XYZ file of C-alpha atoms in Angstrom:
191
model
C 161.195 60.391 21.744
C 163.969 62.002 19.997
C 165.747 65.279 18.882
C 167.733 66.721 16.189
C 171.186 68.067 16.557
C 172.942 69.723 13.601
C 176.642 70.824 13.451
C 179.477 71.746 11.021
C 181.982 69.011 10.011
C 185.060 69.424 7.910
C 185.757 66.880 5.219
C 188.801 64.865 5.189
C 189.924 66.808 2.034
C 189.547 69.953 3.917
C 187.733 71.874 1.005
C 184.049 71.851 2.196
C 182.330 72.225 5.338
C 178.877 70.501 5.474
C 176.061 70.580 8.012
C 174.998 67.052 9.139
C 171.961 66.393 11.464
C 171.700 63.294 13.634
C 168.739 61.930 15.396
C 169.474 61.344 19.070
C 167.623 59.389 21.677
C 166.695 61.747 24.704
C 168.686 60.204 27.583
C 167.404 60.141 31.169
C 171.047 59.930 32.807
C 172.775 62.985 32.022
C 175.557 64.354 34.120
C 176.117 68.200 34.852
C 179.065 68.351 32.030
C 176.640 66.747 29.383
C 178.125 63.250 29.731
C 175.723 60.209 29.721
C 176.226 58.029 32.891
C 175.447 54.470 32.415
C 174.552 51.793 34.687
C 178.180 51.105 35.802
C 178.726 54.741 36.330
C 181.130 55.312 33.316
C 180.590 58.463 31.594
C 180.536 58.750 27.983
C 180.943 62.572 26.509
C 177.924 63.278 24.121
C 179.857 65.616 21.891
C 179.485 65.231 18.196
C 182.839 66.990 17.736
C 184.719 63.994 18.913
C 183.476 62.020 16.051
C 186.492 62.798 14.025
C 188.855 61.433 16.596
C 186.954 57.968 16.748
C 187.064 58.022 12.900
C 190.718 58.759 12.957
C 192.082 56.662 15.874
C 189.322 53.938 16.332
C 186.825 53.323 19.184
C 189.721 52.824 21.767
C 193.155 53.867 22.613
C 195.830 52.189 24.966
C 196.623 54.022 28.073
C 198.569 53.213 31.133
C 195.115 52.257 32.773
C 194.552 49.792 29.763
C 192.085 50.685 26.849
C 189.914 53.608 27.046
C 187.281 55.110 24.739
C 188.703 57.493 22.396
C 186.222 59.871 23.077
C 186.922 59.973 26.871
C 190.883 60.574 26.174
C 190.220 63.615 24.260
C 187.521 65.078 26.077
C 188.024 68.738 27.284
C 191.400 68.849 25.448
C 192.425 71.904 23.650
C 195.287 70.070 21.256
C 195.868 66.701 20.101
C 199.667 66.099 19.131
C 199.719 62.864 16.937
C 203.179 61.584 17.502
C 204.475 59.189 14.620
C 207.598 57.262 15.635
C 209.101 54.008 15.056
C 212.211 52.130 16.617
C 214.543 53.241 13.823
C 214.473 56.823 14.481
C 215.625 59.165 17.451
C 212.703 59.768 19.900
C 211.603 63.159 20.331
C 212.811 63.796 24.110
C 211.773 67.202 23.950
C 207.961 66.347 23.700
C 208.458 63.827 26.722
C 209.925 66.378 28.758
C 207.436 68.951 27.764
C 204.450 66.831 28.054
C 205.282 65.400 31.667
C 206.414 68.865 32.935
C 203.220 70.814 31.644
C 200.911 71.643 34.246
C 197.811 71.812 32.269
C 195.681 69.094 31.250
C 194.467 70.229 28.047
C 196.818 68.733 25.698
C 196.971 64.817 24.799
C 199.453 63.103 22.820
C 198.360 60.059 20.675
C 201.289 57.975 19.780
C 201.369 56.094 16.507
C 203.939 53.541 16.158
C 204.855 53.859 12.415
C 207.287 51.004 11.779
C 205.389 48.851 9.197
C 208.018 45.997 9.505
C 207.500 44.898 12.800
C 208.723 41.726 14.784
C 206.547 40.184 17.159
C 206.741 42.106 20.475
C 208.494 45.268 18.960
C 204.945 47.549 19.421
C 204.738 46.192 23.263
C 208.285 46.939 24.057
C 208.891 50.179 22.210
C 205.444 51.391 23.929
C 205.914 50.088 27.428
C 207.069 53.174 29.331
C 205.222 55.897 27.133
C 203.153 58.520 29.268
C 200.585 59.202 26.469
C 197.989 57.622 24.633
C 198.744 54.854 22.095
C 196.885 54.195 18.724
C 196.220 50.433 18.493
C 194.884 49.968 15.023
C 195.957 47.414 12.519
C 198.109 47.685 9.561
C 195.593 49.101 7.265
C 194.610 51.782 9.813
C 198.173 52.564 10.179
C 198.410 53.193 6.574
C 195.197 55.245 6.457
C 196.279 57.486 9.366
C 199.905 57.796 8.027
C 198.252 58.751 4.680
C 195.840 61.150 6.312
C 198.835 63.283 7.528
C 201.182 62.428 4.503
C 203.818 60.915 6.747
C 206.975 60.136 4.990
C 209.615 60.414 7.819
C 209.759 60.346 11.791
C 209.377 61.464 14.212
C 206.498 63.625 12.740
C 204.108 65.281 15.046
C 200.920 66.885 13.535
C 198.961 69.085 15.737
C 195.314 69.200 15.744
C 192.529 71.463 17.117
C 190.696 68.834 19.638
C 187.275 70.245 18.975
C 187.260 69.326 15.351
C 190.535 67.735 14.258
C 191.507 70.688 12.105
C 195.205 70.617 11.778
C 196.695 73.563 13.288
C 200.409 72.782 12.447
C 201.307 70.116 9.844
C 204.421 69.236 11.679
C 205.288 70.349 15.082
C 208.610 68.500 15.559
C 210.936 71.697 15.163
C 208.792 73.769 17.560
C 208.785 70.939 20.045
C 212.506 70.603 19.857
C 213.018 74.304 20.373
C 211.669 73.126 23.851
C 209.524 76.137 24.327
C 206.974 75.438 26.890
C 203.645 74.165 25.726
C 201.650 77.719 26.503
C 204.178 79.320 24.076
C 203.592 76.655 21.528
C 199.849 76.479 21.945
C 199.870 80.410 21.169
C 202.137 79.911 18.122
C 199.873 77.322 16.761
C 196.856 79.366 17.542
C 195.030 76.928 19.952
């Protein structure tokens, strides 16, 4: 047996919203928070709103614990900061400081290594000590995500509403460099 679910989705060009319906299988093992629990006990959030993140970042992101499903990384977040940086630019230390010292868990930073002229090992060396999730897409995926946000320089930090991927701030770099706390910035970005 199945059921139908419909929701609004903003198109990538940002001009239209459409209603999309999906035939979902009825699941027997559903936890209290609406997550499916499979046989090994790993939870997988059943949220059509996270589809935007999988489409943007791919199925998995690299975390300190290894590869993790993108949908799980962004589950229950209020904001996603997409941090574009490469080895040639000055890192955004204010972002690192704010992220590490933020007491909430409703923000996720997804780092995108935007250097398209890398040497073997550059990515692993540059990303070794990062406290946040890391985009692991190939060159084509990197080009696509950079085009999506019209990235022409780095560091560059688009701020997205986590529920649907809508851009709340085209580039939050200057806001972050002001060293305002994340609650102030989230209010400024209306998140």
